[in-house]
PDB file of C-alpha atoms in Angstrom:
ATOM      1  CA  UNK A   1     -19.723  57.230 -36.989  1.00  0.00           C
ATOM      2  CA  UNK A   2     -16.907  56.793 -34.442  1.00  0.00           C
ATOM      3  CA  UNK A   3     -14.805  53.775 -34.700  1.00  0.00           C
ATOM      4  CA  UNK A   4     -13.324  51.916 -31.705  1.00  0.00           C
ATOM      5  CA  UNK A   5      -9.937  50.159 -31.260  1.00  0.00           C
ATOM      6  CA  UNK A   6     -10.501  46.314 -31.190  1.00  0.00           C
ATOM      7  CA  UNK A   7      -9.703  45.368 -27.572  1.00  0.00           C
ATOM      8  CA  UNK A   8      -7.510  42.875 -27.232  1.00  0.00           C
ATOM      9  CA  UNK A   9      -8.558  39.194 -24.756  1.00  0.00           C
ATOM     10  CA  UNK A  10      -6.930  39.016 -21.207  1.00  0.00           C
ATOM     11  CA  UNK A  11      -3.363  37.900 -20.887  1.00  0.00           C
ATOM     12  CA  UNK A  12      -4.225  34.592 -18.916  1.00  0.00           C
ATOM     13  CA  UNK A  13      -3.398  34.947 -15.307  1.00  0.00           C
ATOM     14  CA  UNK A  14       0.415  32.695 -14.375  1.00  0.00           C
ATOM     15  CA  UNK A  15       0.654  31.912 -10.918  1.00  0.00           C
ATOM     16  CA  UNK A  16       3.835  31.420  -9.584  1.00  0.00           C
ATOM     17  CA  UNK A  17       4.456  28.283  -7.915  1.00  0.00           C
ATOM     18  CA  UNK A  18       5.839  27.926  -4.192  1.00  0.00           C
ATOM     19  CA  UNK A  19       8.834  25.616  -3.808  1.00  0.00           C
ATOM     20  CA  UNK A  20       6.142  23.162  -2.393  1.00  0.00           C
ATOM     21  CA  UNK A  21       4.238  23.091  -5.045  1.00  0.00           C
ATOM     22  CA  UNK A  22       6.655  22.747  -7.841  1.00  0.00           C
ATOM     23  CA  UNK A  23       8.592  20.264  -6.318  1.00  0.00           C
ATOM     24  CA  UNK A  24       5.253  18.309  -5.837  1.00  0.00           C
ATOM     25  CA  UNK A  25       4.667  18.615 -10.069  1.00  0.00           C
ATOM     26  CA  UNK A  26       7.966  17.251 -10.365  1.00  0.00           C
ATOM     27  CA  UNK A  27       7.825  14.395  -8.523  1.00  0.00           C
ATOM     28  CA  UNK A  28       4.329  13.780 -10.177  1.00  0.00           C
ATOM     29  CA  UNK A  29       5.258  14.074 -13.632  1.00  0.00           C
ATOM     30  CA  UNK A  30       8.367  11.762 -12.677  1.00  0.00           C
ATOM     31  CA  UNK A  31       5.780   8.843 -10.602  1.00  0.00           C
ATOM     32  CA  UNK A  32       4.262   8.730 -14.038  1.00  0.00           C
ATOM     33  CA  UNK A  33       7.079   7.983 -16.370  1.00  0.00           C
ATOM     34  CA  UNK A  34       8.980   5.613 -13.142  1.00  0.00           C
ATOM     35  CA  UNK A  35       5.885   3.836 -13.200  1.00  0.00           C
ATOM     36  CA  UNK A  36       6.029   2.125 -16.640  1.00  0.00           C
ATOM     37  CA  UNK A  37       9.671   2.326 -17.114  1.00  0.00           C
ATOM     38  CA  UNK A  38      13.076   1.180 -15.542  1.00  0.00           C
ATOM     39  CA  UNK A  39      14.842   4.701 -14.154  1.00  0.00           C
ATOM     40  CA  UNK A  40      17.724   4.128 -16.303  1.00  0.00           C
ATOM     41  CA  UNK A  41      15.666   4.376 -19.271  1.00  0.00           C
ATOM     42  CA  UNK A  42      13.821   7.797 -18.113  1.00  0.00           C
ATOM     43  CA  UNK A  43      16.192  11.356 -19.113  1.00  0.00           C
ATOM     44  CA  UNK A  44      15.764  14.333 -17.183  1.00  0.00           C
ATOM     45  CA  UNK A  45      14.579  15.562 -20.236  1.00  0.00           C
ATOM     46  CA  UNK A  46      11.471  13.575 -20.293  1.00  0.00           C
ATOM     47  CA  UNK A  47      10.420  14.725 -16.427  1.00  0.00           C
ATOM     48  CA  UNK A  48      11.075  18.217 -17.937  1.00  0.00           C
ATOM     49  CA  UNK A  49       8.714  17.713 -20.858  1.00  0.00           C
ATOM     50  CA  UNK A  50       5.924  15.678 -18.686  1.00  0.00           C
ATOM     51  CA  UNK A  51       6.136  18.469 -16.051  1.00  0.00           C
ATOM     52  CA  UNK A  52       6.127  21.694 -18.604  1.00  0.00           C
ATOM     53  CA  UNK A  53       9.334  23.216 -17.315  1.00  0.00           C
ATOM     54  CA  UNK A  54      12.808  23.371 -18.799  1.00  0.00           C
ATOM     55  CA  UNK A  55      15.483  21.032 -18.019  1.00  0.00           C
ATOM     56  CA  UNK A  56      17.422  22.877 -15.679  1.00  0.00           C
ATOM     57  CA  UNK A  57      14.556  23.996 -13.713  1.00  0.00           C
ATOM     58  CA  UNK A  58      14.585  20.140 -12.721  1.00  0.00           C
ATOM     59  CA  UNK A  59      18.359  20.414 -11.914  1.00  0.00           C
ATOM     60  CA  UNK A  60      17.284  23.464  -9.763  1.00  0.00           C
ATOM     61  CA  UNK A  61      15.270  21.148  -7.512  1.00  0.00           C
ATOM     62  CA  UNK A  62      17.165  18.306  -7.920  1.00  0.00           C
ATOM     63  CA  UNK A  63      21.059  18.705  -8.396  1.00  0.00           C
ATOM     64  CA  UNK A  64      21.592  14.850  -8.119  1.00  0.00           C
ATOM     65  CA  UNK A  65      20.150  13.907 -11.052  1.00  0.00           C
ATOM     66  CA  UNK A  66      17.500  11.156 -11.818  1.00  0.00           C
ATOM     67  CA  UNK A  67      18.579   8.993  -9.019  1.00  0.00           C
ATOM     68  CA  UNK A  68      18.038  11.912  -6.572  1.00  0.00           C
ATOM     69  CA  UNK A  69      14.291  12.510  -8.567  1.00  0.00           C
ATOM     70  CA  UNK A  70      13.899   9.223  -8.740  1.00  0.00           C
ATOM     71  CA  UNK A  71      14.381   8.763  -4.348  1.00  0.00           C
ATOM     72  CA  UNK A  72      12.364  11.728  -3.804  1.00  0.00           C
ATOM     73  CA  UNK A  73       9.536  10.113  -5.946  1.00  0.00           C
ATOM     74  CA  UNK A  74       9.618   6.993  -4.786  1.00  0.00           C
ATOM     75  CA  UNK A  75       9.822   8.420  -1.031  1.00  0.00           C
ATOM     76  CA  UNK A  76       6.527  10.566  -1.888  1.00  0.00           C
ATOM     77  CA  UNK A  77       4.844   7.545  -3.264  1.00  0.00           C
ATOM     78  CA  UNK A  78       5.839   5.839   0.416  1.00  0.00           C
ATOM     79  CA  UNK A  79       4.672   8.048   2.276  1.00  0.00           C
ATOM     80  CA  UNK A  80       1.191   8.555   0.932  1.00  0.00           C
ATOM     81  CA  UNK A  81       0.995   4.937   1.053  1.00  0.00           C
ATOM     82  CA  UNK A  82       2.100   3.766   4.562  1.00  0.00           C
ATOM     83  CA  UNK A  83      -0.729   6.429   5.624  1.00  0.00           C
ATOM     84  CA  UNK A  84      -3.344   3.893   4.258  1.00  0.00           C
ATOM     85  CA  UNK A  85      -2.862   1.404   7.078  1.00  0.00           C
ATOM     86  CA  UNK A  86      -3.223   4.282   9.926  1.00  0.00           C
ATOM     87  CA  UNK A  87      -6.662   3.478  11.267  1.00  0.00           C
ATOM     88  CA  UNK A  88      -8.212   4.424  14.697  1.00  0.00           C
ATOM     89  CA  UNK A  89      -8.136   1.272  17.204  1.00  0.00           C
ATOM     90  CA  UNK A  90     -12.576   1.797  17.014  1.00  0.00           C
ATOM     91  CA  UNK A  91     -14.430  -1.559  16.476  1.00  0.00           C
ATOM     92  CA  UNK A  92     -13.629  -5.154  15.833  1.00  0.00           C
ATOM     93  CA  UNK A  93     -10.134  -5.663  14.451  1.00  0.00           C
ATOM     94  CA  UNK A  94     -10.982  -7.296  11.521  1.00  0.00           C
ATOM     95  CA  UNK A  95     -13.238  -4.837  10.405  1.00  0.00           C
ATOM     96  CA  UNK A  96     -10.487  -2.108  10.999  1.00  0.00           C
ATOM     97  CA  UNK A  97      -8.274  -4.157   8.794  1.00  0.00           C
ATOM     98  CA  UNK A  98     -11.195  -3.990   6.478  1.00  0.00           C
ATOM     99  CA  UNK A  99     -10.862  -0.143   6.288  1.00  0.00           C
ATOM    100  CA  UNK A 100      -7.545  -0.178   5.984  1.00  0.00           C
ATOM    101  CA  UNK A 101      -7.504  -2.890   3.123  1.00  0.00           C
ATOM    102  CA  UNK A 102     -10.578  -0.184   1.249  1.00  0.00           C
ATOM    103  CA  UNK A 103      -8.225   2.682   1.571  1.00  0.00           C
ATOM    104  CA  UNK A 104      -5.004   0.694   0.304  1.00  0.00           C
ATOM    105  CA  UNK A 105      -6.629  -0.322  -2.238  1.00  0.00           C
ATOM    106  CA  UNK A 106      -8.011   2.862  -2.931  1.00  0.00           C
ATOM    107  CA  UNK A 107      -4.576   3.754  -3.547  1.00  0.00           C
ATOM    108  CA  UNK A 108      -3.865   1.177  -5.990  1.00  0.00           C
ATOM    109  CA  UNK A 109      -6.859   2.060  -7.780  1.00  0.00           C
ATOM    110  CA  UNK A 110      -6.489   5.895  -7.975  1.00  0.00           C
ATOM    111  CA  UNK A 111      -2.520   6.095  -7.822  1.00  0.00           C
ATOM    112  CA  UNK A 112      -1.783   2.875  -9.792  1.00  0.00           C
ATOM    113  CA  UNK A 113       1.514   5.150 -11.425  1.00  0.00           C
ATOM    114  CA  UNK A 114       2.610   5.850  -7.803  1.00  0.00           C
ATOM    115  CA  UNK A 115       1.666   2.311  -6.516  1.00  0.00           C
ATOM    116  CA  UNK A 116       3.744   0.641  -9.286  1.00  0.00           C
ATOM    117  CA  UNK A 117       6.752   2.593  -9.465  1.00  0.00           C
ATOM    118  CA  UNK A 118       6.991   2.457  -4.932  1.00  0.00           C
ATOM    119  CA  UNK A 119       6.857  -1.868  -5.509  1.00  0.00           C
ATOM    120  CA  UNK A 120       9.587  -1.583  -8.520  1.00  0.00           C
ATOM    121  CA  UNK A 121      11.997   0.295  -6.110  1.00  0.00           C
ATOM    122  CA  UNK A 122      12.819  -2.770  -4.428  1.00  0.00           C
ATOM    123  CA  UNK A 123      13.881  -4.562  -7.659  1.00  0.00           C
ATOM    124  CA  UNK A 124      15.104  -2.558 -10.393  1.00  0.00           C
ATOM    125  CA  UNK A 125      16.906   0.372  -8.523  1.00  0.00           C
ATOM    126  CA  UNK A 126      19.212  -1.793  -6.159  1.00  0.00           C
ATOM    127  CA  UNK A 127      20.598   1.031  -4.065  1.00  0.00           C
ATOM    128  CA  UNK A 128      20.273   1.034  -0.346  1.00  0.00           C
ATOM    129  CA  UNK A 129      18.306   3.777  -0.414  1.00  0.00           C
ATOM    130  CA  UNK A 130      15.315   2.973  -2.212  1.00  0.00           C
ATOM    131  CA  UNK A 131      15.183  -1.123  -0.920  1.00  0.00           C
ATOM    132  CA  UNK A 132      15.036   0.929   2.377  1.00  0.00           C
ATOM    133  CA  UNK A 133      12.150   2.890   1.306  1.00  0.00           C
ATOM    134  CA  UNK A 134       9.845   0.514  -0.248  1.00  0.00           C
ATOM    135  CA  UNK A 135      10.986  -2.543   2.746  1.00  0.00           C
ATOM    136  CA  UNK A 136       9.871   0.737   5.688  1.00  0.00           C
ATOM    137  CA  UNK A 137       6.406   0.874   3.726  1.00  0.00           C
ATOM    138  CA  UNK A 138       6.206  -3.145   4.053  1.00  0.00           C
ATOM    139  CA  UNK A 139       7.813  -2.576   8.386  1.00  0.00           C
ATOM    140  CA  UNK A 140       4.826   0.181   8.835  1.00  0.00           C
ATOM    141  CA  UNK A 141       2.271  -1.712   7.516  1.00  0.00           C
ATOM    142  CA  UNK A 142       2.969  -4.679   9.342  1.00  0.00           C
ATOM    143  CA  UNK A 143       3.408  -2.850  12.454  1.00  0.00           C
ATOM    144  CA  UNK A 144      -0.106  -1.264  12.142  1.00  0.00           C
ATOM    145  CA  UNK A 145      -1.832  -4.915  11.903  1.00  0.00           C
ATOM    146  CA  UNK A 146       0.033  -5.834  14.822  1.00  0.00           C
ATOM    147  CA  UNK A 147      -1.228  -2.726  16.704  1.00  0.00           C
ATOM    148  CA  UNK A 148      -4.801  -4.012  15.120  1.00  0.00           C
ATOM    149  CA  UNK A 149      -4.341  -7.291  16.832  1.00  0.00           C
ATOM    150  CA  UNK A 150      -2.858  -5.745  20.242  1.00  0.00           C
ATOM    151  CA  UNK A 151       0.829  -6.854  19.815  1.00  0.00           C
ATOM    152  CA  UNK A 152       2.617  -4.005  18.812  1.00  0.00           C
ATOM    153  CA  UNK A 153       4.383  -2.751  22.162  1.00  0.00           C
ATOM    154  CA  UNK A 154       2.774  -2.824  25.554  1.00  0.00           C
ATOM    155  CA  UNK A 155       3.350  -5.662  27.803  1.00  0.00           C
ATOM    156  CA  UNK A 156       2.354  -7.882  24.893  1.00  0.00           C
ATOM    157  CA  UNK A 157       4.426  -7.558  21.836  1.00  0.00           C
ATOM    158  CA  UNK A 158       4.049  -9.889  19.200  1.00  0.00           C
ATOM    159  CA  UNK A 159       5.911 -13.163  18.924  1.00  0.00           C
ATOM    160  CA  UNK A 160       8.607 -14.544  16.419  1.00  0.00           C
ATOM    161  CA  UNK A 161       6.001 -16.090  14.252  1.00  0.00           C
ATOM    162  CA  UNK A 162       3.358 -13.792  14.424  1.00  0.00           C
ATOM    163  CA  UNK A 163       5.347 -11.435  13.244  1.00  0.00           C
ATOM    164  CA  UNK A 164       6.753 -13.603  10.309  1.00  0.00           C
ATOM    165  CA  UNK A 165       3.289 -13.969   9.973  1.00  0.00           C
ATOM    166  CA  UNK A 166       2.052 -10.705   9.364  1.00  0.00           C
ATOM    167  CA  UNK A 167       4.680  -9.781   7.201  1.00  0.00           C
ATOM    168  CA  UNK A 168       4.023 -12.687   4.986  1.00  0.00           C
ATOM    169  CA  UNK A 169       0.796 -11.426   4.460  1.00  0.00           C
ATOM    170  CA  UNK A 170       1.591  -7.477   3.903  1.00  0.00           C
ATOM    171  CA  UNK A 171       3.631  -9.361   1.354  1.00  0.00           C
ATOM    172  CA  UNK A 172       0.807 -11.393  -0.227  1.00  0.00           C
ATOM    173  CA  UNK A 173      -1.494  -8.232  -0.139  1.00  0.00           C
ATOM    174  CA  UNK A 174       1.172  -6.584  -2.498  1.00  0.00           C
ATOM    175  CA  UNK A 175       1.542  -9.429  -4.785  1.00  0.00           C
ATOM    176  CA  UNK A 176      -2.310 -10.316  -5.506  1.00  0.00           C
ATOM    177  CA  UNK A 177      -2.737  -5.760  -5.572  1.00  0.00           C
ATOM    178  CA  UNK A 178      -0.479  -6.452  -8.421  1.00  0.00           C
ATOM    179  CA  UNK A 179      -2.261  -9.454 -10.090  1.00  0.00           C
ATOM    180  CA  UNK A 180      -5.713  -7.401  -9.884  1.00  0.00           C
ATOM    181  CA  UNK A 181      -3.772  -4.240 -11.567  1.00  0.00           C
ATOM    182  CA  UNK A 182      -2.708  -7.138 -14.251  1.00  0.00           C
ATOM    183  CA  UNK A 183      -6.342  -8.868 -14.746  1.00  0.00           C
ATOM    184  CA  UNK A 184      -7.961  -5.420 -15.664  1.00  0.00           C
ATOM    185  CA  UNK A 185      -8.839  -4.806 -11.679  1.00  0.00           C
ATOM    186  CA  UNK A 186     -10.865  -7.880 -11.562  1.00  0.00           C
ATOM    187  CA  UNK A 187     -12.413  -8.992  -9.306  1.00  0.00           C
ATOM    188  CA  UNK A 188     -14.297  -6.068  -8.194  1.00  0.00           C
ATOM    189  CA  UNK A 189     -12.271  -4.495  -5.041  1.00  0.00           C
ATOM    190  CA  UNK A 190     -14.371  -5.085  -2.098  1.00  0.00           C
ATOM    191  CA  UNK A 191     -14.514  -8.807  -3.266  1.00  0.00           C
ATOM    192  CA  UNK A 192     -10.800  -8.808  -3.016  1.00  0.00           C
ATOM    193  CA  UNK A 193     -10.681  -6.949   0.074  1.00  0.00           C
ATOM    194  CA  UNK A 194     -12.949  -9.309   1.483  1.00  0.00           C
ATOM    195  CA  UNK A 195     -10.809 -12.085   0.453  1.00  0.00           C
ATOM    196  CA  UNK A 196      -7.376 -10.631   2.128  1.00  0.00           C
ATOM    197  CA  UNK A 197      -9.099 -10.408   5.389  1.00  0.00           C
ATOM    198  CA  UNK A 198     -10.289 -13.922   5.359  1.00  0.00           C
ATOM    199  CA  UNK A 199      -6.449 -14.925   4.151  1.00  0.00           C
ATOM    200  CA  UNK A 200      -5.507 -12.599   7.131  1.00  0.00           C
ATOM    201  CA  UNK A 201      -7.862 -14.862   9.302  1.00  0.00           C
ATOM    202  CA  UNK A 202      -6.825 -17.971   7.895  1.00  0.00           C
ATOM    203  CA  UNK A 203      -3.159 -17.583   8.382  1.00  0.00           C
ATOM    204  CA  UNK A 204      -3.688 -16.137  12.163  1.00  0.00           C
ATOM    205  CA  UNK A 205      -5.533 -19.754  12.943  1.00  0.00           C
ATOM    206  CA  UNK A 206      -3.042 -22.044  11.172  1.00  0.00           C
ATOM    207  CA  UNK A 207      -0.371 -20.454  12.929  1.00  0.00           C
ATOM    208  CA  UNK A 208      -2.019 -20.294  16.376  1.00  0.00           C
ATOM    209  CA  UNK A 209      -2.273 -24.379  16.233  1.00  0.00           C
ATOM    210  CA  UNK A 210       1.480 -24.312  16.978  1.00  0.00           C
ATOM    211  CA  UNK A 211       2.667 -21.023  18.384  1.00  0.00           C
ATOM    212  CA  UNK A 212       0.646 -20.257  21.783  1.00  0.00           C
ATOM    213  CA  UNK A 213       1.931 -16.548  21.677  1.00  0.00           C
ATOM    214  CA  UNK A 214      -0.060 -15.640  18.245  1.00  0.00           C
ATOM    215  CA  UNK A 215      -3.045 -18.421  20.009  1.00  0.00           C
ATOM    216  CA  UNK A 216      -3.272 -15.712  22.885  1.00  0.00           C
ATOM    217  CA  UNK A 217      -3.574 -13.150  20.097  1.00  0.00           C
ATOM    218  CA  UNK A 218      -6.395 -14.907  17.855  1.00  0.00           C
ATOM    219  CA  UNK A 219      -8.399 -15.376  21.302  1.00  0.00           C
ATOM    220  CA  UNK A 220      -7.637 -11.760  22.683  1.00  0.00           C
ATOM    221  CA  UNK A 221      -9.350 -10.999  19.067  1.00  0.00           C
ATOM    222  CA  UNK A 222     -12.211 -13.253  18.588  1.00  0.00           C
ATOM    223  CA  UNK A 223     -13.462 -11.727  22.029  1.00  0.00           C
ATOM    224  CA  UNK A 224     -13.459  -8.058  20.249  1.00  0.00           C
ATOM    225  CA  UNK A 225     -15.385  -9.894  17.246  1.00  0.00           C
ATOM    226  CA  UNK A 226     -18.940 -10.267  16.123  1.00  0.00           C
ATOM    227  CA  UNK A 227     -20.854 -12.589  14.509  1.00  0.00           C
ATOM    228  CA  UNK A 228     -21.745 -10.250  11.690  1.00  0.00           C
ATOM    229  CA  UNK A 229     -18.418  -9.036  11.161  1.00  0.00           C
ATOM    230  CA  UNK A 230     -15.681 -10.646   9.053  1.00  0.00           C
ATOM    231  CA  UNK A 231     -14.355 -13.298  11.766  1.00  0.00           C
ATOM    232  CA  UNK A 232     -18.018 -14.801  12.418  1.00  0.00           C
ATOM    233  CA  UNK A 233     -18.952 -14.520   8.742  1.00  0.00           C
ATOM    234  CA  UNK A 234     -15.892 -16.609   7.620  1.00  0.00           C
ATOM    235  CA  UNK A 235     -16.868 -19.318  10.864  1.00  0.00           C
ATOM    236  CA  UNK A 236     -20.145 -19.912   9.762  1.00  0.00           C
ATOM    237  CA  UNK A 237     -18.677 -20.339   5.876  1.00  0.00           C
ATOM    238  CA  UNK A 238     -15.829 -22.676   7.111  1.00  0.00           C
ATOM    239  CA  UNK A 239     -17.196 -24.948   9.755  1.00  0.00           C
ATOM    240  CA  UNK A 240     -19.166 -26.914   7.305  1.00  0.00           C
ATOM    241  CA  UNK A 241     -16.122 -27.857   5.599  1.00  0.00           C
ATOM    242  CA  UNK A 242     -14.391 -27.807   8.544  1.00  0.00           C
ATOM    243  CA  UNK A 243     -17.382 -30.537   9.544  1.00  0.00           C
ATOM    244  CA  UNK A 244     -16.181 -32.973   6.403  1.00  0.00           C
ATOM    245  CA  UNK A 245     -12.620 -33.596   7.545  1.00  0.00           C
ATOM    246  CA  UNK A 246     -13.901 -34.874  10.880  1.00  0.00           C
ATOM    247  CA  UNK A 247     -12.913 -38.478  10.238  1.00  0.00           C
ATOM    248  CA  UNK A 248      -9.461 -37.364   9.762  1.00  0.00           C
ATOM    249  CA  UNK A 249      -9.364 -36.589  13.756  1.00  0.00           C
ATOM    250  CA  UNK A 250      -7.529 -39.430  15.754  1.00  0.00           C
ATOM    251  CA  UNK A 251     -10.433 -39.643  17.522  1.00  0.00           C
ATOM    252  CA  UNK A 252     -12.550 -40.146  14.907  1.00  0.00           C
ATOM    253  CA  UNK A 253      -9.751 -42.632  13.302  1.00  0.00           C
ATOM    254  CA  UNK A 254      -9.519 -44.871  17.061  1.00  0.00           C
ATOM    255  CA  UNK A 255     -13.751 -45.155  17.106  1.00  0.00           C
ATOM    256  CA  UNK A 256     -13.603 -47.098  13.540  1.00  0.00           C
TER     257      UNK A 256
END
């Protein structure tokens, strides 16, 4: 009988990481801890542990310390973001602010660590760095809508108050992302995406009733629109009511 030599199991496999790629873990592992917690209260030691590596390994990539890590993760959370409001110019512009408004908050869903740490930036970090991060992700957003509504360059850029406009609303898309994060994601996100783009609609009609720039805008758009889309399904909701305030018209007031 002939014995054999126990074999031993295969080392496992370690792939070295590129410079890319580890730098990429890094910030990752740091998104997750910035997210829930002010960066003064996060040690290097902590991004260390979270990532697997040793502590100077993080010094290796980042020789400035938290606030450097903290930057680069907050730039990477940025970046993915403002990418959510690129959308071809194909279609009505409402419903392309529709697609942009699923993929946003597609983000917030999926990437609620990098979503909440790139809004805290502006607020608990007050460096000029990072309120100039987070404030270009608010810039490029707003700039994309305006492109959506055809007055972002060209021989039609947008007005004073239509501006102001859509930046007050890329700013009220952030806050009520947050409340939905807060209320358990509730309600369900196409209901709330279906909501912004009415507010979007809303806001472009109250201001065109006293800035003729941004009334040239809503009428260059409700030519592009349909009646199934967004625009005509928020008409045929609002008229009625619309309908009930009718004696509130001078007109209506001098008949009496």
């Amino acid at each position: 009988m002939t014995s054999t030599a126990a074999v031993p199991p295969p080392r496992a496999t370690y792939r070295r990481l590129s410079v890319e790629e580890r730098r990429a873990q890094l910030l990752l592992a740091a998104l997750g801890l910035f997210a829930h917690r002010a960066p003064d209260e996060v040690s290097l030691d902590e991004v260390a542990v979270a990532a697997g590596v040793s502590r100077p390994l993080v010094y290796r990539y980042f020789p400035g310390g938290r606030q450097q890590l903290y930057e680069a993760a907050l730039g990477s959370a940025a970046d993915e973001l403002t990418l959510c409001f690129t959308e071809p110019p194909v279609g009505p512009p409402t419903e392309r602010v529709a697609r942009v408004l699923d993929r946003y908050l597609g983000f917030v869903d999926e990437h609620d660590t990098g979503f909440s740490a790139l809004l805290r930036g502006g607020s608990v970090v007050e460096t000029s760095r990072t309120t100039t991060i987070v404030d270009g992700v608010r810039r490029a957003a707003a700039d994309e809508i305006l492109r959506h509504l055809g007055r972002m360059g060209g021989e039609q850029p947008a007005g004073p108050r239509l501006r102001m406009m859509v930046r007050s609303w890329i700013a009220a898309v952030e806050a009520a992302s947050l409340i939905w994060l807060d209320d358990g994601k509730r309600p369900a996100a196409s209901e709330l995406r279906g909501w912004l783009v009415d507010h979007l609609i809303a806001l472009l009609a109250a201001t065109a009733a006293t800035d003729p720039e941004t009334a040239a805008a809503v009428n260059d758009l409700l030519a592009l629109e349909t009646s199934d889309g967004p625009a005509g399904q928020l008409a045929e909701r609002v008229i009625p009511i619309v309908a009930e305030a009718a004696h509130l018209l001078p007109a209506a007031a001098a008949s009496d």
